[in-house]
JSON list of C-alpha atoms in Angstrom, two decimals:
[
{"chain": "B", "resi": 1, "resn": "MET", "atom": "CA", "xyz": [147.58, 80.04, 69.18]},
{"chain": "B", "resi": 2, "resn": "LYS", "atom": "CA", "xyz": [146.18, 76.84, 67.69]},
{"chain": "B", "resi": 3, "resn": "ARG", "atom": "CA", "xyz": [146.70, 74.94, 70.96]},
{"chain": "B", "resi": 4, "resn": "THR", "atom": "CA", "xyz": [144.91, 77.69, 72.91]},
{"chain": "B", "resi": 5, "resn": "LYS", "atom": "CA", "xyz": [141.87, 77.42, 70.62]},
{"chain": "B", "resi": 6, "resn": "VAL", "atom": "CA", "xyz": [141.83, 73.64, 70.90]},
{"chain": "B", "resi": 7, "resn": "ALA", "atom": "CA", "xyz": [142.10, 73.80, 74.70]},
{"chain": "B", "resi": 8, "resn": "TRP", "atom": "CA", "xyz": [139.34, 76.41, 74.88]},
{"chain": "B", "resi": 9, "resn": "CYS", "atom": "CA", "xyz": [137.06, 74.28, 72.67]},
{"chain": "B", "resi": 10, "resn": "ALA", "atom": "CA", "xyz": [137.75, 71.22, 74.83]},
{"chain": "B", "resi": 11, "resn": "LEU", "atom": "CA", "xyz": [136.83, 73.15, 77.98]},
{"chain": "B", "resi": 12, "resn": "MET", "atom": "CA", "xyz": [133.62, 74.35, 76.36]},
{"chain": "B", "resi": 13, "resn": "LEU", "atom": "CA", "xyz": [132.67, 70.80, 75.40]},
{"chain": "B", "resi": 14, "resn": "LEU", "atom": "CA", "xyz": [133.40, 69.55, 78.91]},
{"chain": "B", "resi": 15, "resn": "GLY", "atom": "CA", "xyz": [131.22, 72.29, 80.36]},
{"chain": "B", "resi": 16, "resn": "VAL", "atom": "CA", "xyz": [128.32, 71.48, 78.06]},
{"chain": "B", "resi": 17, "resn": "ALA", "atom": "CA", "xyz": [128.60, 67.70, 78.06]},
{"chain": "B", "resi": 18, "resn": "PRO", "atom": "CA", "xyz": [127.00, 66.93, 81.47]},
{"chain": "B", "resi": 19, "resn": "GLY", "atom": "CA", "xyz": [123.85, 68.84, 80.63]},
{"chain": "B", "resi": 20, "resn": "CYS", "atom": "CA", "xyz": [123.60, 67.21, 77.23]},
{"chain": "B", "resi": 21, "resn": "SER", "atom": "CA", "xyz": [124.07, 63.71, 78.59]},
{"chain": "B", "resi": 22, "resn": "GLU", "atom": "CA", "xyz": [121.20, 64.19, 81.03]},
{"chain": "B", "resi": 23, "resn": "LEU", "atom": "CA", "xyz": [118.91, 65.26, 78.20]},
{"chain": "B", "resi": 24, "resn": "ASP", "atom": "CA", "xyz": [120.09, 62.54, 75.83]},
{"chain": "B", "resi": 25, "resn": "ALA", "atom": "CA", "xyz": [119.50, 59.81, 78.40]},
{"chain": "B", "resi": 26, "resn": "ASP", "atom": "CA", "xyz": [115.75, 60.22, 78.02]},
{"chain": "B", "resi": 27, "resn": "SER", "atom": "CA", "xyz": [115.38, 62.11, 74.74]},
{"chain": "B", "resi": 28, "resn": "ASN", "atom": "CA", "xyz": [114.76, 59.01, 72.62]},
{"chain": "B", "resi": 29, "resn": "VAL", "atom": "CA", "xyz": [111.51, 58.31, 74.47]},
{"chain": "B", "resi": 30, "resn": "ARG", "atom": "CA", "xyz": [110.48, 61.83, 75.39]},
{"chain": "B", "resi": 31, "resn": "THR", "atom": "CA", "xyz": [107.23, 62.77, 73.69]},
{"chain": "B", "resi": 32, "resn": "THR", "atom": "CA", "xyz": [105.35, 66.02, 73.81]},
{"chain": "B", "resi": 33, "resn": "PRO", "atom": "CA", "xyz": [101.88, 66.03, 75.39]},
{"chain": "B", "resi": 34, "resn": "SER", "atom": "CA", "xyz": [100.41, 66.63, 71.93]},
{"chain": "B", "resi": 35, "resn": "HIS", "atom": "CA", "xyz": [101.23, 62.98, 71.12]},
{"chain": "B", "resi": 36, "resn": "TRP", "atom": "CA", "xyz": [99.74, 61.54, 74.33]},
{"chain": "B", "resi": 37, "resn": "ASN", "atom": "CA", "xyz": [96.35, 59.84, 74.61]},
{"chain": "B", "resi": 38, "resn": "ARG", "atom": "CA", "xyz": [93.71, 62.38, 75.58]},
{"chain": "B", "resi": 39, "resn": "ILE", "atom": "CA", "xyz": [90.07, 62.66, 76.50]},
{"chain": "B", "resi": 40, "resn": "VAL", "atom": "CA", "xyz": [87.86, 65.76, 76.36]},
{"chain": "B", "resi": 41, "resn": "LEU", "atom": "CA", "xyz": [85.69, 66.38, 79.42]},
{"chain": "B", "resi": 42, "resn": "PRO", "atom": "CA", "xyz": [82.97, 68.87, 78.41]},
{"chain": "B", "resi": 43, "resn": "ASP", "atom": "CA", "xyz": [81.44, 71.00, 81.16]},
{"chain": "B", "resi": 44, "resn": "THR", "atom": "CA", "xyz": [83.92, 69.65, 83.73]},
{"chain": "B", "resi": 45, "resn": "GLN", "atom": "CA", "xyz": [86.04, 72.21, 85.55]},
{"chain": "B", "resi": 46, "resn": "PRO", "atom": "CA", "xyz": [89.79, 71.43, 85.65]},
{"chain": "B", "resi": 47, "resn": "ASP", "atom": "CA", "xyz": [89.79, 71.13, 89.47]},
{"chain": "B", "resi": 48, "resn": "ARG", "atom": "CA", "xyz": [87.08, 68.46, 89.35]},
{"chain": "B", "resi": 49, "resn": "ALA", "atom": "CA", "xyz": [88.83, 66.65, 86.48]},
{"chain": "B", "resi": 50, "resn": "PHE", "atom": "CA", "xyz": [92.09, 66.75, 88.44]},
{"chain": "B", "resi": 51, "resn": "ASP", "atom": "CA", "xyz": [90.45, 65.17, 91.50]},
{"chain": "B", "resi": 52, "resn": "GLU", "atom": "CA", "xyz": [89.03, 62.37, 89.35]},
{"chain": "B", "resi": 53, "resn": "ALA", "atom": "CA", "xyz": [92.43, 61.94, 87.64]},
{"chain": "B", "resi": 54, "resn": "ILE", "atom": "CA", "xyz": [94.03, 61.34, 91.05]},
{"chain": "B", "resi": 55, "resn": "ALA", "atom": "CA", "xyz": [91.40, 58.69, 91.80]},
{"chain": "B", "resi": 56, "resn": "ALA", "atom": "CA", "xyz": [92.00, 57.03, 88.41]},
{"chain": "B", "resi": 57, "resn": "VAL", "atom": "CA", "xyz": [95.80, 56.95, 88.75]},
{"chain": "B", "resi": 58, "resn": "ARG", "atom": "CA", "xyz": [95.47, 55.56, 92.29]},
{"chain": "B", "resi": 59, "resn": "GLN", "atom": "CA", "xyz": [93.79, 52.44, 90.85]},
{"chain": "B", "resi": 60, "resn": "TYR", "atom": "CA", "xyz": [97.01, 51.46, 89.02]},
{"chain": "B", "resi": 61, "resn": "PHE", "atom": "CA", "xyz": [99.86, 53.15, 90.91]},
{"chain": "B", "resi": 62, "resn": "PRO", "atom": "CA", "xyz": [100.32, 53.03, 94.71]},
{"chain": "B", "resi": 63, "resn": "ALA", "atom": "CA", "xyz": [102.26, 56.32, 94.90]},
{"chain": "B", "resi": 64, "resn": "PHE", "atom": "CA", "xyz": [102.36, 59.52, 92.88]},
{"chain": "B", "resi": 65, "resn": "ASP", "atom": "CA", "xyz": [103.21, 63.20, 93.08]},
{"chain": "B", "resi": 66, "resn": "ALA", "atom": "CA", "xyz": [100.24, 65.45, 92.33]},
{"chain": "B", "resi": 67, "resn": "SER", "atom": "CA", "xyz": [100.73, 69.18, 91.75]},
{"chain": "B", "resi": 68, "resn": "ARG", "atom": "CA", "xyz": [97.51, 71.16, 91.59]},
{"chain": "B", "resi": 69, "resn": "THR", "atom": "CA", "xyz": [99.51, 74.24, 90.58]},
{"chain": "B", "resi": 70, "resn": "ASP", "atom": "CA", "xyz": [100.77, 72.52, 87.42]},
{"chain": "B", "resi": 71, "resn": "MET", "atom": "CA", "xyz": [97.69, 70.26, 87.16]},
{"chain": "B", "resi": 72, "resn": "ARG", "atom": "CA", "xyz": [100.13, 67.36, 86.70]},
{"chain": "B", "resi": 73, "resn": "ILE", "atom": "CA", "xyz": [100.35, 63.89, 88.25]},
{"chain": "B", "resi": 74, "resn": "ILE", "atom": "CA", "xyz": [103.59, 61.90, 87.99]},
{"chain": "B", "resi": 75, "resn": "THR", "atom": "CA", "xyz": [104.15, 58.42, 89.40]},
{"chain": "B", "resi": 76, "resn": "PRO", "atom": "CA", "xyz": [107.51, 56.85, 90.19]},
{"chain": "B", "resi": 77, "resn": "MET", "atom": "CA", "xyz": [108.64, 53.84, 88.18]},
{"chain": "B", "resi": 78, "resn": "VAL", "atom": "CA", "xyz": [106.66, 50.78, 89.32]},
{"chain": "B", "resi": 79, "resn": "GLU", "atom": "CA", "xyz": [107.98, 47.30, 88.55]},
{"chain": "B", "resi": 80, "resn": "TYR", "atom": "CA", "xyz": [105.84, 44.43, 87.30]},
{"chain": "B", "resi": 81, "resn": "SER", "atom": "CA", "xyz": [106.31, 41.13, 85.51]},
{"chain": "B", "resi": 82, "resn": "GLN", "atom": "CA", "xyz": [105.16, 40.38, 81.97]},
{"chain": "B", "resi": 83, "resn": "ARG", "atom": "CA", "xyz": [105.29, 37.11, 80.06]},
{"chain": "B", "resi": 84, "resn": "GLY", "atom": "CA", "xyz": [106.41, 37.67, 76.45]},
{"chain": "B", "resi": 85, "resn": "GLY", "atom": "CA", "xyz": [105.15, 40.53, 74.32]},
{"chain": "B", "resi": 86, "resn": "THR", "atom": "CA", "xyz": [108.29, 42.69, 74.33]},
{"chain": "B", "resi": 87, "resn": "GLU", "atom": "CA", "xyz": [109.28, 42.45, 70.64]},
{"chain": "B", "resi": 88, "resn": "ARG", "atom": "CA", "xyz": [112.19, 40.04, 71.22]},
{"chain": "B", "resi": 89, "resn": "ILE", "atom": "CA", "xyz": [112.45, 36.83, 69.18]},
{"chain": "B", "resi": 90, "resn": "ARG", "atom": "CA", "xyz": [112.84, 34.69, 72.28]},
{"chain": "B", "resi": 91, "resn": "ASP", "atom": "CA", "xyz": [109.67, 36.22, 73.76]},
{"chain": "B", "resi": 92, "resn": "SER", "atom": "CA", "xyz": [107.65, 35.05, 70.74]},
{"chain": "B", "resi": 93, "resn": "ALA", "atom": "CA", "xyz": [109.18, 31.58, 70.81]},
{"chain": "B", "resi": 94, "resn": "PHE", "atom": "CA", "xyz": [109.37, 30.86, 74.55]},
{"chain": "B", "resi": 95, "resn": "GLN", "atom": "CA", "xyz": [107.08, 33.44, 76.21]},
{"chain": "B", "resi": 96, "resn": "THR", "atom": "CA", "xyz": [109.85, 34.32, 78.68]},
{"chain": "B", "resi": 97, "resn": "ASN", "atom": "CA", "xyz": [109.05, 36.19, 81.87]},
{"chain": "B", "resi": 98, "resn": "ASN", "atom": "CA", "xyz": [110.31, 39.79, 81.70]},
{"chain": "B", "resi": 99, "resn": "ARG", "atom": "CA", "xyz": [110.94, 42.23, 84.51]},
{"chain": "B", "resi": 100, "resn": "MET", "atom": "CA", "xyz": [109.32, 45.51, 83.47]},
{"chain": "B", "resi": 101, "resn": "ARG", "atom": "CA", "xyz": [108.62, 48.93, 84.94]},
{"chain": "B", "resi": 102, "resn": "ARG", "atom": "CA", "xyz": [106.33, 51.80, 84.01]},
{"chain": "B", "resi": 103, "resn": "ARG", "atom": "CA", "xyz": [105.64, 55.40, 84.97]},
{"chain": "B", "resi": 104, "resn": "ALA", "atom": "CA", "xyz": [102.51, 57.45, 84.29]},
{"chain": "B", "resi": 105, "resn": "THR", "atom": "CA", "xyz": [102.25, 61.18, 83.72]},
{"chain": "B", "resi": 106, "resn": "LEU", "atom": "CA", "xyz": [98.84, 62.84, 83.55]},
{"chain": "B", "resi": 107, "resn": "ILE", "atom": "CA", "xyz": [98.06, 66.47, 82.77]},
{"chain": "B", "resi": 108, "resn": "VAL", "atom": "CA", "xyz": [94.70, 68.26, 83.08]},
{"chain": "B", "resi": 109, "resn": "SER", "atom": "CA", "xyz": [94.16, 71.57, 81.30]},
{"chain": "B", "resi": 110, "resn": "PRO", "atom": "CA", "xyz": [91.22, 73.88, 80.55]},
{"chain": "B", "resi": 111, "resn": "ASN", "atom": "CA", "xyz": [89.40, 73.31, 77.27]},
{"chain": "B", "resi": 112, "resn": "GLY", "atom": "CA", "xyz": [86.62, 75.77, 76.45]},
{"chain": "B", "resi": 113, "resn": "THR", "atom": "CA", "xyz": [83.85, 75.31, 79.03]},
{"chain": "B", "resi": 114, "resn": "GLY", "atom": "CA", "xyz": [85.40, 72.08, 80.25]},
{"chain": "B", "resi": 115, "resn": "SER", "atom": "CA", "xyz": [88.79, 70.46, 80.39]},
{"chain": "B", "resi": 116, "resn": "VAL", "atom": "CA", "xyz": [90.99, 67.90, 78.71]},
{"chain": "B", "resi": 117, "resn": "ALA", "atom": "CA", "xyz": [93.06, 65.12, 80.33]},
{"chain": "B", "resi": 118, "resn": "LEU", "atom": "CA", "xyz": [96.25, 63.83, 78.71]},
{"chain": "B", "resi": 119, "resn": "CYS", "atom": "CA", "xyz": [98.06, 60.66, 79.76]},
{"chain": "B", "resi": 120, "resn": "GLU", "atom": "CA", "xyz": [101.38, 59.02, 78.98]},
{"chain": "B", "resi": 121, "resn": "VAL", "atom": "CA", "xyz": [102.64, 55.69, 80.40]},
{"chain": "B", "resi": 122, "resn": "LYS", "atom": "CA", "xyz": [106.33, 55.02, 79.72]},
{"chain": "B", "resi": 123, "resn": "VAL", "atom": "CA", "xyz": [107.51, 51.40, 79.80]},
{"chain": "B", "resi": 124, "resn": "GLN", "atom": "CA", "xyz": [110.98, 49.90, 80.22]},
{"chain": "B", "resi": 125, "resn": "ARG", "atom": "CA", "xyz": [112.30, 46.32, 80.19]},
{"chain": "B", "resi": 126, "resn": "LEU", "atom": "CA", "xyz": [115.22, 45.12, 82.33]},
{"chain": "B", "resi": 127, "resn": "ASP", "atom": "CA", "xyz": [118.00, 43.95, 80.03]},
{"chain": "B", "resi": 128, "resn": "THR", "atom": "CA", "xyz": [121.03, 43.81, 82.35]},
{"chain": "B", "resi": 129, "resn": "ALA", "atom": "CA", "xyz": [121.92, 40.19, 81.53]},
{"chain": "B", "resi": 130, "resn": "ASP", "atom": "CA", "xyz": [121.55, 40.76, 77.78]},
{"chain": "B", "resi": 131, "resn": "HIS", "atom": "CA", "xyz": [123.60, 43.93, 77.99]},
{"chain": "B", "resi": 132, "resn": "ARG", "atom": "CA", "xyz": [126.45, 42.18, 79.84]},
{"chain": "B", "resi": 133, "resn": "ALA", "atom": "CA", "xyz": [126.42, 39.24, 77.45]},
{"chain": "B", "resi": 134, "resn": "PHE", "atom": "CA", "xyz": [126.65, 41.63, 74.50]},
{"chain": "B", "resi": 135, "resn": "GLN", "atom": "CA", "xyz": [129.58, 43.44, 76.14]},
{"chain": "B", "resi": 136, "resn": "GLN", "atom": "CA", "xyz": [131.43, 40.15, 76.66]},
{"chain": "B", "resi": 137, "resn": "HIS", "atom": "CA", "xyz": [130.93, 39.17, 73.01]},
{"chain": "B", "resi": 138, "resn": "ARG", "atom": "CA", "xyz": [132.47, 42.45, 71.89]},
{"chain": "B", "resi": 139, "resn": "GLU", "atom": "CA", "xyz": [135.69, 41.77, 73.84]},
{"chain": "B", "resi": 140, "resn": "PHE", "atom": "CA", "xyz": [138.53, 40.16, 71.87]},
{"chain": "B", "resi": 141, "resn": "ASN", "atom": "CA", "xyz": [140.38, 38.75, 74.87]},
{"chain": "B", "resi": 142, "resn": "ASP", "atom": "CA", "xyz": [139.04, 35.69, 76.70]},
{"chain": "B", "resi": 143, "resn": "VAL", "atom": "CA", "xyz": [141.31, 36.30, 79.69]},
{"chain": "B", "resi": 144, "resn": "PRO", "atom": "CA", "xyz": [139.42, 38.01, 82.55]},
{"chain": "B", "resi": 145, "resn": "ASN", "atom": "CA", "xyz": [141.95, 40.80, 82.95]},
{"chain": "B", "resi": 146, "resn": "SER", "atom": "CA", "xyz": [139.56, 43.65, 83.77]},
{"chain": "B", "resi": 147, "resn": "THR", "atom": "CA", "xyz": [139.79, 45.19, 87.21]},
{"chain": "B", "resi": 148, "resn": "PRO", "atom": "CA", "xyz": [136.96, 44.80, 89.75]},
{"chain": "B", "resi": 149, "resn": "ILE", "atom": "CA", "xyz": [135.84, 48.39, 89.14]},
{"chain": "B", "resi": 150, "resn": "GLU", "atom": "CA", "xyz": [135.63, 47.68, 85.40]},
{"chain": "B", "resi": 151, "resn": "ARG", "atom": "CA", "xyz": [133.45, 44.68, 86.23]},
{"chain": "B", "resi": 152, "resn": "ASP", "atom": "CA", "xyz": [130.98, 46.91, 88.14]},
{"chain": "B", "resi": 153, "resn": "ALA", "atom": "CA", "xyz": [132.21, 45.74, 91.54]},
{"chain": "B", "resi": 154, "resn": "GLY", "atom": "CA", "xyz": [132.00, 49.28, 92.89]},
{"chain": "B", "resi": 155, "resn": "VAL", "atom": "CA", "xyz": [128.34, 49.88, 92.08]},
{"chain": "B", "resi": 156, "resn": "SER", "atom": "CA", "xyz": [125.13, 48.71, 93.69]},
{"chain": "B", "resi": 157, "resn": "GLY", "atom": "CA", "xyz": [122.71, 46.35, 91.96]},
{"chain": "B", "resi": 158, "resn": "SER", "atom": "CA", "xyz": [120.31, 49.14, 90.97]},
{"chain": "B", "resi": 159, "resn": "GLN", "atom": "CA", "xyz": [123.16, 51.24, 89.56]},
{"chain": "B", "resi": 160, "resn": "SER", "atom": "CA", "xyz": [124.35, 48.42, 87.31]},
{"chain": "B", "resi": 161, "resn": "GLU", "atom": "CA", "xyz": [120.87, 47.67, 85.93]},
{"chain": "B", "resi": 162, "resn": "THR", "atom": "CA", "xyz": [120.26, 48.32, 82.24]},
{"chain": "B", "resi": 163, "resn": "TRP", "atom": "CA", "xyz": [116.70, 49.23, 81.23]},
{"chain": "B", "resi": 164, "resn": "THR", "atom": "CA", "xyz": [115.54, 49.34, 77.61]},
{"chain": "B", "resi": 165, "resn": "ASP", "atom": "CA", "xyz": [112.80, 51.76, 76.55]},
{"chain": "B", "resi": 166, "resn": "MET", "atom": "CA", "xyz": [109.71, 50.07, 75.15]},
{"chain": "B", "resi": 167, "resn": "PRO", "atom": "CA", "xyz": [106.65, 51.47, 73.34]},
{"chain": "B", "resi": 168, "resn": "ARG", "atom": "CA", "xyz": [104.23, 53.34, 75.58]},
{"chain": "B", "resi": 169, "resn": "ASP", "atom": "CA", "xyz": [101.42, 51.42, 77.25]},
{"chain": "B", "resi": 170, "resn": "SER", "atom": "CA", "xyz": [98.61, 52.95, 75.19]},
{"chain": "B", "resi": 171, "resn": "LYS", "atom": "CA", "xyz": [96.03, 50.56, 76.59]},
{"chain": "B", "resi": 172, "resn": "LEU", "atom": "CA", "xyz": [96.73, 51.63, 80.17]},
{"chain": "B", "resi": 173, "resn": "GLU", "atom": "CA", "xyz": [96.66, 55.27, 79.08]},
{"chain": "B", "resi": 174, "resn": "ARG", "atom": "CA", "xyz": [93.20, 54.75, 77.58]},
{"chain": "B", "resi": 175, "resn": "ASP", "atom": "CA", "xyz": [92.00, 52.80, 80.65]},
{"chain": "B", "resi": 176, "resn": "ILE", "atom": "CA", "xyz": [93.04, 55.61, 83.02]},
{"chain": "B", "resi": 177, "resn": "LEU", "atom": "CA", "xyz": [91.39, 58.24, 80.82]},
{"chain": "B", "resi": 178, "resn": "GLN", "atom": "CA", "xyz": [88.21, 56.15, 80.55]},
{"chain": "B", "resi": 179, "resn": "ILE", "atom": "CA", "xyz": [87.98, 55.94, 84.35]},
{"chain": "B", "resi": 180, "resn": "ILE", "atom": "CA", "xyz": [88.23, 59.74, 84.55]},
{"chain": "B", "resi": 181, "resn": "TYR", "atom": "CA", "xyz": [85.51, 60.13, 81.93]},
{"chain": "B", "resi": 182, "resn": "ASN", "atom": "CA", "xyz": [83.22, 57.64, 83.67]},
{"chain": "B", "resi": 183, "resn": "ARG", "atom": "CA", "xyz": [83.64, 59.47, 86.97]},
{"chain": "B", "resi": 184, "resn": "VAL", "atom": "CA", "xyz": [82.77, 62.92, 85.61]},
{"chain": "B", "resi": 185, "resn": "LYS", "atom": "CA", "xyz": [80.04, 62.19, 83.06]},
{"chain": "B", "resi": 186, "resn": "PRO", "atom": "CA", "xyz": [76.53, 62.99, 84.30]},
{"chain": "B", "resi": 187, "resn": "VAL", "atom": "CA", "xyz": [74.49, 60.00, 85.41]},
{"chain": "B", "resi": 188, "resn": "LYS", "atom": "CA", "xyz": [70.94, 60.02, 84.03]},
{"chain": "B", "resi": 189, "resn": "ASP", "atom": "CA", "xyz": [68.30, 59.72, 86.70]},
{"chain": "B", "resi": 190, "resn": "GLU", "atom": "CA", "xyz": [65.82, 57.13, 85.46]},
{"chain": "B", "resi": 191, "resn": "SER", "atom": "CA", "xyz": [63.14, 58.37, 87.90]},
{"chain": "B", "resi": 192, "resn": "GLN", "atom": "CA", "xyz": [63.02, 61.70, 86.06]},
{"chain": "B", "resi": 193, "resn": "SER", "atom": "CA", "xyz": [62.63, 60.21, 82.59]},
{"chain": "B", "resi": 194, "resn": "PRO", "atom": "CA", "xyz": [59.42, 61.27, 80.82]},
{"chain": "B", "resi": 195, "resn": "THR", "atom": "CA", "xyz": [56.58, 58.78, 80.87]},
{"chain": "B", "resi": 196, "resn": "SER", "atom": "CA", "xyz": [54.21, 58.13, 77.93]}
]
């Protein structure tokens, strides 16, 4: 009876584990929109704000998926290079060049007589070499006795990459939101200003 219960529990864990691992892979950086940078757009209908949001995102990201139904814009991860500034000791000392990538998500929603735009830019740093060096230091045996598959011989370069989550790019979030605001705010016509 005990073995049956143990086997049943093991099967339940196996059935649940894949779904959990997918969630856990990104849960440490997942934030709710309530924590994102935002800008209020008074007297701007959500459709207009969404059009301007597309134009703003386009200035920083070459491709994106825009859903007018969900009023959401999501970009793929875009790689870039950054010298230093990633919270590592060697970056402060040597200003090393880091391979980075980022992805933006932007949501527009109604807000009273206008709308509100929310933006999040996730950032990751490539740490494959550091990750491998750390793994080698944890091994007790200096003899290279691992099989090719254990040494990642059966995976492509992109599959063996290790990316570390970094703090969000708040400055880029604010820049994108500022572009949206500048595009929707009314421009005062100087010719109609009252004269004395």
